[in-house]
Amino acid sequence: MVSKTYDSREDPWLEISPVYGLTLFIAGGIYFLFKRYQRIKYRAVPFTVKVPAAASSKWTSVVIENPSLESHLMNSSLMPTARVPLLMQGIHHPGSKKADDDTPLYITCFDPSTGYHLDTISADSEYDIAEKISLARRAWAKSRWGESTFNERKRVMRSLLRWVVKNRETCARVACRDTGKTMLDAALGEILTTCAKLEYLIDHGEAALKPESRKSAPLMFYKSSKVYYEPLGVVAAIVSWNYPFHNLISPIIAALFAGNACVVKCSEQVLWSSTWFMGAIRECLAACDLPADLVQLICCYPSEADALTMSPHIKHITFIGSETVGRKILQAASIHLTPVTLELGGKDPCVILPETDLPKWIDVWLRGSFQNCGQNCIGIERFIVHSSQHDQLVKLLTEKTKKLRFGPALAEGSNDGGYVAPVDCGSMISRHRFGDLERVIQEAEEEGATVFLGGHPWKHPYVEEGMYFEGTVVANVSPSMEIAQHEPITVDRWPWLIQTSIPAPLQYPIRSVVKSWDFLSGMIQLFWGESIGERTSGVFQIIKASR
């Protein structure tokens, strides 16, 4: 038998000096202090923006007779009284395409759900557009924003997200006032989507822009290949009117996170709200010690748009709108080979497979069809259904659509504020296309389609200048008809556990405007609240609104 005694001096681990342990402890402390410093340095920066008076439901204004973008030409009292700086006047300098070179151009802003006059704002001339592009270029170069760190970019995103969450109702009201949509439509299409995109950039933007390795060909086995994403400089976006906040801020935050400056041309239809939203973004940049001129807002008539799309200083163009305008932008951008990304309109179908439980999904389809009064780039515009279920679907759609109530979303409720008249759908953005809508529906009927409901403009009994069109159901439509001519497929990830549905407070007809807003407001607070307390409060708000 052999025995061996243990000598602690033979264990190498016990011979390590305490200095090593102390060094590790100090290193760990320094690391955690550095991470805390980073969190504090790049956390959200608070800022405030003055709330416009028109965002209040108690606000009233002059009602414009048959309002349009050029109502100020027929009614001189709508013209602005304050003197406007030269850059903002829309003066048309030599070389401008307007005949009257020195005539200022203006845009009349109005609430399409009531006809209320919001403001009359000067339109940008070619000179103004060139100057704003130049301001963005100088700000980008001087601030060296293209060389900024991802932490610096995330701070801007966090600051915007914090502001949107805290001011969600004001943002929704501003969008409602300028487009005539409902608060529910604004919450779904403006606030939720914007918060989700900001969160995505904060969580995944850096990974998306990191250098990527590429495999080499066998003959180049001794070399490595990588793709680097570098800022372009000043990029542009031309966006549509249907979601003025979301469509404006989306290309801006993407451009800023990629290290670019951004010039956005908004639609003339939503200049009033776009001006306020852009002011908030510029205020955020200033609060983050960055030049506000990194972002610029342009609003002009089509005759001046080439000054943006043909500018040699614009390095990329994003366009959201119709195919017709998209082709013109491509042609203009081709002069300097400017890269273009197009998101064009379509005629989105909902394909219903045989034996589908129609009553189960009817609320989802209605929300998809009448969200934002159908003025929705990914909304449902036609249904393709098996003949065996055609009649049942038409009956369900007609019965539900008949119950929809149209009206101004920001109409004042009871004196004590305890009751707000429920509105399911707001107004259209303008009357401009009412004639075409009626014509297309009438032609479809003449070609054999059946109009079960609607098909005409609707005159609100209390709001004479509101721009409303009846909820319309047309069946027996053939693919050759114009109504079927003039697109993403989604599936539930875990259908056995959870399926897409419309919560009761959001179903048509809306039971309570207040509860529907509280439900979505609670969702925003739950997912994007800053603290545990805020998120918990959001849960209770959802539960209360669901009762």
Coordinates of C-alpha atoms in Angstrom, one line a residue:
M1 CA 0.0 0.0 0.0
V2 CA 1.3 3.4 -1.0
S3 CA 0.2 6.5 0.8
K4 CA 0.7 10.1 -0.3
T5 CA 0.3 13.2 1.8
Y6 CA -1.2 16.4 0.3
D7 CA 1.2 19.3 0.3
S8 CA -0.7 22.6 -0.4
R9 CA 2.5 24.1 -1.7
E10 CA 2.4 21.8 -4.7
D11 CA -1.0 23.2 -5.9
P12 CA -0.2 25.8 -8.6
W13 CA -3.6 27.6 -8.1
L14 CA -2.6 28.4 -4.5
E15 CA 0.6 30.0 -5.7
I16 CA -1.2 32.7 -7.7
S17 CA -0.6 36.1 -6.2
P18 CA -3.6 38.0 -4.8
V19 CA -2.6 40.8 -7.2
Y20 CA -4.2 38.8 -10.0
G21 CA -7.5 38.6 -8.2
L22 CA -7.4 42.3 -7.4
T23 CA -6.5 43.2 -11.0
L24 CA -9.5 41.2 -12.3
F25 CA -11.8 42.9 -9.7
I26 CA -10.6 46.3 -10.8
A27 CA -10.9 45.5 -14.5
G28 CA -14.4 44.2 -14.0
G29 CA -15.3 47.4 -12.1
I30 CA -13.9 49.6 -14.8
Y31 CA -15.9 47.7 -17.4
F32 CA -19.2 48.1 -15.6
L33 CA -18.4 51.7 -14.9
F34 CA -17.7 52.3 -18.5
K35 CA -20.9 50.5 -19.6
R36 CA -22.9 52.7 -17.1
Y37 CA -21.2 55.8 -18.4
Q38 CA -22.2 54.7 -22.0
R39 CA -25.8 54.2 -20.9
I40 CA -26.0 57.6 -19.2
K41 CA -24.2 59.4 -22.0
Y42 CA -26.4 57.9 -24.8
R43 CA -29.7 57.7 -23.1
A44 CA -32.8 59.5 -24.4
V45 CA -32.6 63.3 -24.3
P46 CA -35.9 64.9 -23.3
F47 CA -37.2 67.8 -25.4
T48 CA -40.5 69.6 -25.8
V49 CA -42.5 70.9 -28.8
K50 CA -45.4 73.4 -28.5
V51 CA -48.7 71.7 -29.1
P52 CA -50.7 73.4 -32.0
A53 CA -54.0 74.9 -31.0
A54 CA -55.7 73.0 -33.8
A55 CA -55.0 69.7 -32.1
S56 CA -57.7 70.4 -29.6
S57 CA -61.2 69.1 -30.2
K58 CA -62.5 72.5 -29.0
W59 CA -60.6 74.4 -31.8
T60 CA -62.6 75.9 -34.6
S61 CA -61.7 78.1 -37.6
V62 CA -63.1 79.6 -40.7
V63 CA -64.9 77.1 -42.8
I64 CA -63.7 77.2 -46.4
E65 CA -66.3 76.8 -49.1
N66 CA -65.3 73.9 -51.3
P67 CA -61.8 73.8 -49.9
S68 CA -58.8 73.1 -52.1
L69 CA -55.0 73.7 -52.0
E70 CA -55.6 76.9 -53.9
S71 CA -58.5 78.3 -51.9
H72 CA -56.4 81.4 -51.0
L73 CA -56.7 82.4 -54.7
M74 CA -60.5 82.7 -54.4
N75 CA -60.6 84.0 -50.9
S76 CA -57.9 86.6 -50.1
S77 CA -58.7 86.5 -46.3
L78 CA -57.0 83.1 -46.2
M79 CA -53.6 84.6 -47.2
P80 CA -51.0 84.8 -44.5
T81 CA -50.7 88.3 -42.9
A82 CA -47.2 88.0 -41.4
R83 CA -44.2 88.8 -43.6
V84 CA -42.3 85.6 -44.5
P85 CA -38.5 85.4 -44.8
L86 CA -37.3 85.4 -48.4
L87 CA -36.2 81.7 -48.3
M88 CA -39.7 80.7 -47.2
Q89 CA -41.6 82.9 -49.6
G90 CA -41.6 80.5 -52.6
I91 CA -40.4 83.4 -54.8
H92 CA -39.8 82.0 -58.3
H93 CA -36.4 83.2 -59.6
P94 CA -35.2 83.3 -63.2
G95 CA -35.1 79.8 -64.6
S96 CA -38.1 78.7 -62.6
K97 CA -40.8 76.9 -64.6
K98 CA -43.6 79.3 -63.4
A99 CA -44.6 82.0 -65.9
D100 CA -44.8 84.7 -63.2
D101 CA -41.2 84.5 -61.9
D102 CA -41.7 86.9 -59.0
T103 CA -45.1 85.7 -57.8
P104 CA -45.1 83.9 -54.4
L105 CA -46.9 80.5 -54.4
Y106 CA -48.9 79.3 -51.4
I107 CA -50.7 76.2 -50.3
T108 CA -54.0 76.3 -48.4
C109 CA -54.0 73.8 -45.5
F110 CA -57.4 72.6 -44.3
D111 CA -59.1 69.9 -42.3
P112 CA -60.9 67.7 -44.9
S113 CA -63.3 66.3 -42.3
T114 CA -64.7 69.8 -41.5
G115 CA -63.4 72.3 -44.1
Y116 CA -61.7 74.3 -41.3
H117 CA -58.9 76.5 -42.5
L118 CA -55.6 75.5 -40.8
D119 CA -53.0 77.7 -42.4
T120 CA -51.8 79.1 -45.7
I121 CA -48.1 78.3 -46.1
S122 CA -45.7 79.4 -48.8
A123 CA -44.7 76.7 -51.3
D124 CA -41.0 76.1 -52.0
S125 CA -39.5 77.4 -55.3
E126 CA -36.6 75.7 -57.2
Y127 CA -34.3 78.2 -55.5
D128 CA -35.7 77.3 -52.0
I129 CA -35.2 73.6 -52.7
A130 CA -31.6 74.0 -53.9
E131 CA -30.9 76.1 -50.7
K132 CA -32.4 73.5 -48.4
I133 CA -30.3 70.8 -50.1
S134 CA -27.3 73.0 -49.6
L135 CA -28.1 73.5 -45.9
A136 CA -28.4 69.8 -45.4
R137 CA -25.0 69.2 -47.1
R138 CA -23.3 71.8 -45.0
A139 CA -24.8 70.4 -41.8
W140 CA -23.7 66.9 -42.7
A141 CA -20.2 67.9 -43.6
K142 CA -19.7 70.2 -40.6
S143 CA -21.1 67.9 -38.0
R144 CA -19.2 64.9 -39.5
W145 CA -22.4 62.9 -38.9
G146 CA -21.2 60.3 -41.4
E147 CA -18.4 59.4 -39.0
S148 CA -20.7 59.3 -35.9
T149 CA -20.8 56.2 -33.8
F150 CA -23.8 53.9 -33.6
N151 CA -24.2 54.9 -29.9
E152 CA -24.6 58.5 -31.0
R153 CA -27.2 57.5 -33.6
K154 CA -29.1 55.3 -31.1
R155 CA -29.3 58.3 -28.8
V156 CA -31.3 60.2 -31.4
M157 CA -33.6 57.2 -32.0
R158 CA -34.1 56.7 -28.2
S159 CA -34.9 60.4 -27.8
L160 CA -37.5 60.3 -30.6
L161 CA -39.0 57.1 -29.3
R162 CA -39.4 58.6 -25.8
W163 CA -41.0 61.7 -27.2
V164 CA -43.4 59.8 -29.4
V165 CA -44.6 57.6 -26.5
K166 CA -45.1 60.5 -24.2
N167 CA -46.8 62.7 -26.9
R168 CA -48.7 59.9 -28.7
E169 CA -52.1 61.6 -28.3
T170 CA -50.9 64.9 -29.6
C171 CA -49.2 63.3 -32.6
A172 CA -52.4 61.4 -33.4
R173 CA -54.5 64.5 -33.1
V174 CA -52.2 66.5 -35.4
A175 CA -52.4 63.7 -38.0
C176 CA -56.2 63.5 -37.6
R177 CA -56.7 67.3 -38.0
D178 CA -54.7 67.4 -41.3
T179 CA -56.1 64.2 -42.9
G180 CA -59.5 63.7 -41.4
K181 CA -58.7 60.2 -40.1
T182 CA -59.9 58.8 -36.8
M183 CA -57.8 58.6 -33.6
L184 CA -57.9 54.8 -33.9
D185 CA -56.6 54.9 -37.5
A186 CA -53.9 57.3 -36.3
A187 CA -52.9 55.1 -33.4
L188 CA -52.6 52.0 -35.6
G189 CA -51.0 53.6 -38.7
E190 CA -49.0 56.5 -37.3
I191 CA -48.0 55.8 -33.7
L192 CA -47.6 52.0 -33.4
T193 CA -45.8 51.7 -36.6
T194 CA -43.4 54.5 -35.8
C195 CA -42.6 53.2 -32.4
A196 CA -41.9 49.7 -33.8
K197 CA -39.5 51.1 -36.5
L198 CA -37.6 53.2 -33.9
E199 CA -37.3 50.2 -31.6
Y200 CA -36.1 48.0 -34.5
L201 CA -33.3 50.5 -35.4
I202 CA -32.2 50.7 -31.8
D203 CA -32.1 47.0 -31.4
H204 CA -31.0 45.8 -34.8
G205 CA -29.8 48.7 -36.9
E206 CA -26.2 48.4 -35.9
A207 CA -26.1 44.7 -36.8
A208 CA -27.7 45.4 -40.2
L209 CA -25.0 47.9 -41.1
K210 CA -21.9 46.0 -39.9
P211 CA -19.4 44.8 -42.5
E212 CA -20.4 41.4 -44.0
S213 CA -18.0 38.7 -45.2
R214 CA -18.4 37.2 -48.6
K215 CA -17.0 33.9 -49.9
S216 CA -14.3 34.0 -52.5
A217 CA -14.0 32.0 -55.7
P218 CA -11.7 29.0 -55.6
L219 CA -9.0 30.8 -57.6
M220 CA -9.0 33.6 -55.0
F221 CA -8.8 31.3 -52.0
Y222 CA -6.0 33.5 -50.6
K223 CA -8.1 36.6 -50.5
S224 CA -11.0 37.7 -48.3
S225 CA -14.0 39.7 -49.4
K226 CA -16.2 42.1 -47.3
V227 CA -19.1 44.4 -47.9
Y228 CA -19.0 47.8 -46.1
Y229 CA -22.0 50.1 -45.7
E230 CA -20.9 53.7 -45.8
P231 CA -23.0 56.9 -45.5
L232 CA -24.0 58.5 -48.8
G233 CA -24.4 62.1 -47.7
V234 CA -27.7 63.8 -48.5
V235 CA -30.6 61.5 -49.4
A236 CA -34.2 62.4 -50.3
A237 CA -37.6 61.0 -49.7
I238 CA -40.8 61.8 -51.5
V239 CA -43.7 60.6 -49.4
S240 CA -47.5 60.3 -49.7
W241 CA -50.2 61.9 -47.6
N242 CA -52.1 59.0 -46.1
Y243 CA -49.9 58.7 -43.0
P244 CA -48.2 62.1 -42.6
F245 CA -46.3 61.3 -39.4
H246 CA -45.2 57.7 -40.2
N247 CA -44.4 58.4 -43.8
L248 CA -42.3 61.5 -42.9
I249 CA -40.3 60.1 -40.0
S250 CA -39.6 56.6 -41.5
P251 CA -37.1 57.7 -44.2
I252 CA -35.6 60.3 -41.8
I253 CA -34.8 57.8 -39.0
A254 CA -33.4 55.3 -41.5
A255 CA -31.3 58.0 -43.2
L256 CA -30.0 59.4 -39.9
F257 CA -29.1 55.9 -38.5
A258 CA -27.2 55.2 -41.7
G259 CA -25.2 58.4 -41.1
N260 CA -26.9 60.5 -43.8
A261 CA -28.7 63.8 -43.9
C262 CA -32.3 63.7 -45.3
V263 CA -34.4 66.0 -47.4
V264 CA -38.1 65.0 -47.4
K265 CA -40.7 66.3 -49.8
C266 CA -44.2 65.9 -48.2
S267 CA -47.5 66.0 -50.0
E268 CA -49.1 69.3 -50.4
Q269 CA -52.2 67.8 -48.8
V270 CA -50.5 67.4 -45.4
L271 CA -48.1 70.4 -45.3
W272 CA -49.5 71.7 -42.0
S273 CA -49.0 68.5 -40.0
S274 CA -45.7 67.7 -41.8
T275 CA -44.3 71.1 -40.8
W276 CA -45.1 70.4 -37.1
F277 CA -43.7 66.9 -37.2
M278 CA -40.5 68.0 -38.9
G279 CA -40.2 70.7 -36.2
A280 CA -40.3 68.0 -33.6
I281 CA -37.5 66.0 -35.3
R282 CA -35.3 69.1 -35.7
E283 CA -35.9 69.9 -32.0
C284 CA -34.7 66.4 -31.1
L285 CA -31.5 66.9 -33.1
A286 CA -30.8 70.2 -31.4
A287 CA -31.4 68.6 -28.0
C288 CA -28.8 65.9 -28.9
D289 CA -26.3 68.7 -29.8
L290 CA -26.6 68.1 -33.5
P291 CA -27.4 70.6 -36.3
A292 CA -31.2 70.7 -37.0
D293 CA -30.3 71.3 -40.6
L294 CA -29.5 67.6 -41.0
V295 CA -33.1 67.2 -41.9
Q296 CA -35.1 69.5 -44.3
L297 CA -38.8 69.6 -45.3
I298 CA -39.7 70.6 -48.8
C299 CA -43.2 71.1 -50.1
C300 CA -43.8 72.4 -53.6
Y301 CA -46.1 72.1 -56.5
P302 CA -45.2 69.4 -59.1
S303 CA -43.7 71.9 -61.5
E304 CA -40.8 72.5 -59.0
A305 CA -40.2 68.9 -58.0
D306 CA -37.4 68.4 -60.6
A307 CA -35.2 70.7 -58.5
L308 CA -35.1 67.8 -56.0
T309 CA -35.2 64.7 -58.2
M310 CA -32.6 66.1 -60.7
S311 CA -30.2 67.5 -58.1
P312 CA -26.7 66.2 -58.4
H313 CA -26.2 66.6 -54.7
I314 CA -29.0 64.0 -53.8
K315 CA -27.4 60.6 -53.5
H316 CA -30.5 58.4 -53.2
I317 CA -34.2 58.9 -53.6
T318 CA -37.0 57.0 -51.8
F319 CA -40.5 57.4 -53.3
I320 CA -43.9 56.3 -52.0
G321 CA -46.8 56.9 -54.3
S322 CA -48.4 56.1 -57.7
E323 CA -46.8 54.2 -60.6
T324 CA -47.3 57.2 -62.9
V325 CA -45.3 59.6 -60.7
G326 CA -42.8 56.8 -59.9
R327 CA -41.9 56.6 -63.6
K328 CA -41.3 60.4 -63.8
I329 CA -39.0 60.3 -60.8
L330 CA -37.0 57.4 -62.3
Q331 CA -36.6 59.5 -65.5
A332 CA -35.5 62.6 -63.6
A333 CA -33.1 60.6 -61.4
S334 CA -31.5 58.9 -64.4
I335 CA -29.8 62.2 -65.4
H336 CA -27.3 61.8 -62.6
L337 CA -27.8 58.0 -62.2
T338 CA -29.2 58.6 -58.7
P339 CA -30.3 55.3 -57.1
V340 CA -34.1 55.2 -56.5
T341 CA -36.3 53.0 -54.3
L342 CA -39.9 52.9 -55.3
E343 CA -42.9 51.8 -53.2
L344 CA -45.8 52.0 -55.7
G345 CA -49.5 51.6 -55.3
G346 CA -51.5 48.5 -56.2
K347 CA -54.8 46.7 -55.9
D348 CA -54.2 44.5 -52.9
P349 CA -56.3 41.3 -52.9
C350 CA -57.5 39.2 -50.0
V351 CA -57.7 35.6 -51.2
I352 CA -60.2 33.5 -49.3
L353 CA -59.8 29.8 -49.6
P354 CA -62.8 27.4 -49.7
E355 CA -64.4 26.4 -46.4
T356 CA -62.9 29.4 -44.6
D357 CA -64.9 30.4 -41.5
L358 CA -66.1 33.7 -42.8
P359 CA -67.8 35.1 -39.6
K360 CA -64.6 34.4 -37.7
W361 CA -62.5 36.6 -39.9
I362 CA -64.9 39.3 -41.0
D363 CA -63.7 41.8 -38.5
V364 CA -60.1 41.4 -39.6
W365 CA -61.1 41.9 -43.2
L366 CA -63.2 45.0 -42.4
R367 CA -60.3 46.6 -40.5
G368 CA -58.1 45.8 -43.5
S369 CA -60.6 47.4 -45.9
F370 CA -61.7 50.5 -44.0
Q371 CA -58.6 51.4 -42.0
N372 CA -58.0 55.1 -42.9
C373 CA -61.1 55.0 -45.1
G374 CA -59.3 52.6 -47.5
Q375 CA -56.6 55.1 -48.1
N376 CA -54.0 52.6 -47.1
C377 CA -51.2 51.3 -49.3
I378 CA -51.4 47.7 -47.8
G379 CA -55.2 47.8 -47.2
I380 CA -57.6 45.2 -48.7
E381 CA -59.2 46.6 -51.9
R382 CA -60.7 43.4 -53.4
F383 CA -61.7 40.0 -52.2
I384 CA -61.2 36.8 -54.3
V385 CA -63.5 34.2 -52.9
H386 CA -64.7 30.7 -54.1
S387 CA -68.2 30.8 -55.7
S388 CA -69.6 28.6 -53.0
Q389 CA -69.0 31.3 -50.4
H390 CA -69.5 34.4 -52.6
D391 CA -73.0 35.2 -51.5
Q392 CA -72.3 34.7 -47.8
L393 CA -69.3 37.0 -47.9
V394 CA -71.2 39.7 -49.8
K395 CA -74.0 39.5 -47.2
L396 CA -71.5 39.8 -44.3
L397 CA -69.6 42.7 -45.8
T398 CA -72.8 44.6 -46.7
E399 CA -74.4 44.2 -43.3
K400 CA -71.2 45.3 -41.5
T401 CA -70.4 48.2 -43.9
K402 CA -74.0 49.6 -43.5
K403 CA -73.3 50.1 -39.8
L404 CA -70.2 52.2 -40.4
R405 CA -70.5 55.8 -39.1
F406 CA -68.6 58.6 -40.9
G407 CA -67.7 62.0 -39.3
P408 CA -65.0 64.2 -38.0
A409 CA -62.8 62.5 -35.4
L410 CA -62.0 65.7 -33.4
A411 CA -65.5 66.9 -33.1
E412 CA -66.2 68.2 -29.6
G413 CA -68.1 65.8 -27.3
S414 CA -70.3 66.6 -24.3
N415 CA -69.6 69.6 -22.1
D416 CA -68.2 67.5 -19.3
G417 CA -65.9 65.6 -21.7
G418 CA -67.5 62.3 -20.7
Y419 CA -69.0 61.4 -24.0
V420 CA -67.6 61.5 -27.5
A421 CA -69.8 60.6 -30.4
P422 CA -68.5 57.3 -31.9
V423 CA -67.0 57.6 -35.4
D424 CA -65.9 54.5 -37.3
C425 CA -64.4 56.2 -40.4
G426 CA -63.1 59.7 -41.0
S427 CA -63.1 61.6 -44.2
M428 CA -61.2 61.2 -47.5
I429 CA -58.2 63.5 -48.0
S430 CA -60.0 65.6 -50.7
R431 CA -62.8 65.6 -53.2
H432 CA -60.4 65.5 -56.1
R433 CA -61.0 61.9 -57.0
F434 CA -64.7 61.6 -56.1
G435 CA -65.6 61.9 -59.8
D436 CA -63.3 59.1 -60.8
L437 CA -64.5 56.9 -58.0
E438 CA -68.1 57.4 -59.1
R439 CA -67.2 56.8 -62.7
V440 CA -65.3 53.6 -62.1
I441 CA -68.1 52.2 -59.9
Q442 CA -70.8 53.1 -62.5
E443 CA -68.8 51.6 -65.4
A444 CA -68.4 48.4 -63.4
E445 CA -72.1 48.2 -62.9
E446 CA -72.8 48.8 -66.6
E447 CA -70.4 45.9 -67.3
G448 CA -72.3 43.5 -65.1
A449 CA -71.1 44.1 -61.5
T450 CA -73.6 44.6 -58.7
V451 CA -73.4 47.6 -56.4
F452 CA -74.8 46.3 -53.1
L453 CA -74.0 49.4 -51.1
G454 CA -72.7 53.0 -51.6
G455 CA -70.9 54.3 -54.6
H456 CA -71.4 58.0 -54.1
P457 CA -70.1 61.0 -52.0
W458 CA -71.9 61.4 -48.7
K459 CA -73.0 64.7 -47.3
H460 CA -72.6 65.0 -43.6
P461 CA -75.7 66.5 -42.0
Y462 CA -73.7 68.8 -39.7
V463 CA -70.4 69.3 -41.6
E464 CA -71.3 70.7 -45.0
E465 CA -67.7 70.9 -46.3
G466 CA -66.6 67.5 -45.0
M467 CA -65.2 65.2 -47.7
Y468 CA -66.9 61.9 -47.2
F469 CA -67.6 58.9 -49.5
E470 CA -70.1 56.2 -48.7
G471 CA -68.8 52.8 -47.6
T472 CA -69.1 50.8 -50.9
V473 CA -69.5 47.1 -51.6
V474 CA -69.4 45.9 -55.3
A475 CA -69.7 42.3 -56.2
N476 CA -69.5 40.1 -59.3
V477 CA -66.5 42.0 -60.5
S478 CA -64.4 40.6 -63.3
P479 CA -60.6 41.0 -63.6
S480 CA -61.0 43.0 -66.8
M481 CA -63.0 45.8 -65.2
E482 CA -61.1 49.0 -64.3
I483 CA -62.3 48.8 -60.7
A484 CA -60.2 45.6 -60.4
Q485 CA -57.1 46.9 -62.0
H486 CA -56.3 50.2 -60.6
E487 CA -49.7 43.1 -54.3
P488 CA -47.6 41.1 -49.3
I489 CA -48.7 37.8 -47.9
T490 CA -48.5 37.2 -44.2
V491 CA -49.2 34.1 -42.1
D492 CA -49.5 33.5 -38.4
R493 CA -46.3 32.1 -37.0
W494 CA -47.9 29.9 -34.3
P495 CA -51.5 29.4 -35.5
W496 CA -52.1 26.7 -33.0
L497 CA -51.4 29.2 -30.2
I498 CA -52.4 32.6 -31.4
Q499 CA -54.1 33.9 -34.6
T500 CA -54.6 37.4 -36.0
S501 CA -57.8 38.9 -34.6
I502 CA -59.2 42.3 -34.0
P503 CA -59.7 43.1 -30.3
A504 CA -63.3 44.0 -29.3
P505 CA -62.6 47.7 -28.6
L506 CA -61.2 48.0 -32.2
Q507 CA -64.0 46.2 -34.0
Y508 CA -66.4 47.9 -36.4
P509 CA -68.7 49.5 -35.4
I510 CA -66.6 51.1 -32.7
R511 CA -68.3 50.8 -29.3
S512 CA -66.5 53.7 -27.7
V513 CA -64.0 56.1 -29.2
V514 CA -62.5 56.8 -25.8
K515 CA -62.0 53.1 -25.0
S516 CA -60.6 52.3 -28.4
W517 CA -58.0 55.0 -28.0
D518 CA -57.2 53.9 -24.4
F519 CA -56.7 50.3 -25.6
L520 CA -54.1 51.3 -28.2
S521 CA -52.6 53.9 -25.9
G522 CA -52.1 51.2 -23.3
M523 CA -50.4 49.0 -25.9
I524 CA -48.0 51.7 -26.8
Q525 CA -47.2 52.2 -23.1
L526 CA -46.8 48.5 -22.5
F527 CA -44.4 47.9 -25.3
W528 CA -42.4 51.2 -25.3
G529 CA -42.8 52.7 -21.8
E530 CA -39.5 53.7 -20.2
S531 CA -40.0 52.1 -16.8
I532 CA -41.6 49.0 -15.3
G533 CA -44.2 51.3 -13.8
E534 CA -45.2 52.8 -17.1
R535 CA -45.5 49.3 -18.7
T536 CA -47.5 48.0 -15.8
S537 CA -49.8 51.0 -16.1
G538 CA -50.3 50.1 -19.8
V539 CA -51.4 46.6 -18.9
F540 CA -54.1 47.9 -16.6
Q541 CA -55.2 50.5 -19.2
I542 CA -55.6 47.7 -21.8
I543 CA -57.6 45.6 -19.3
K544 CA -59.8 48.5 -18.3
A545 CA -60.5 49.5 -22.0
S546 CA -61.4 45.9 -22.8
R547 CA -64.3 45.7 -20.3

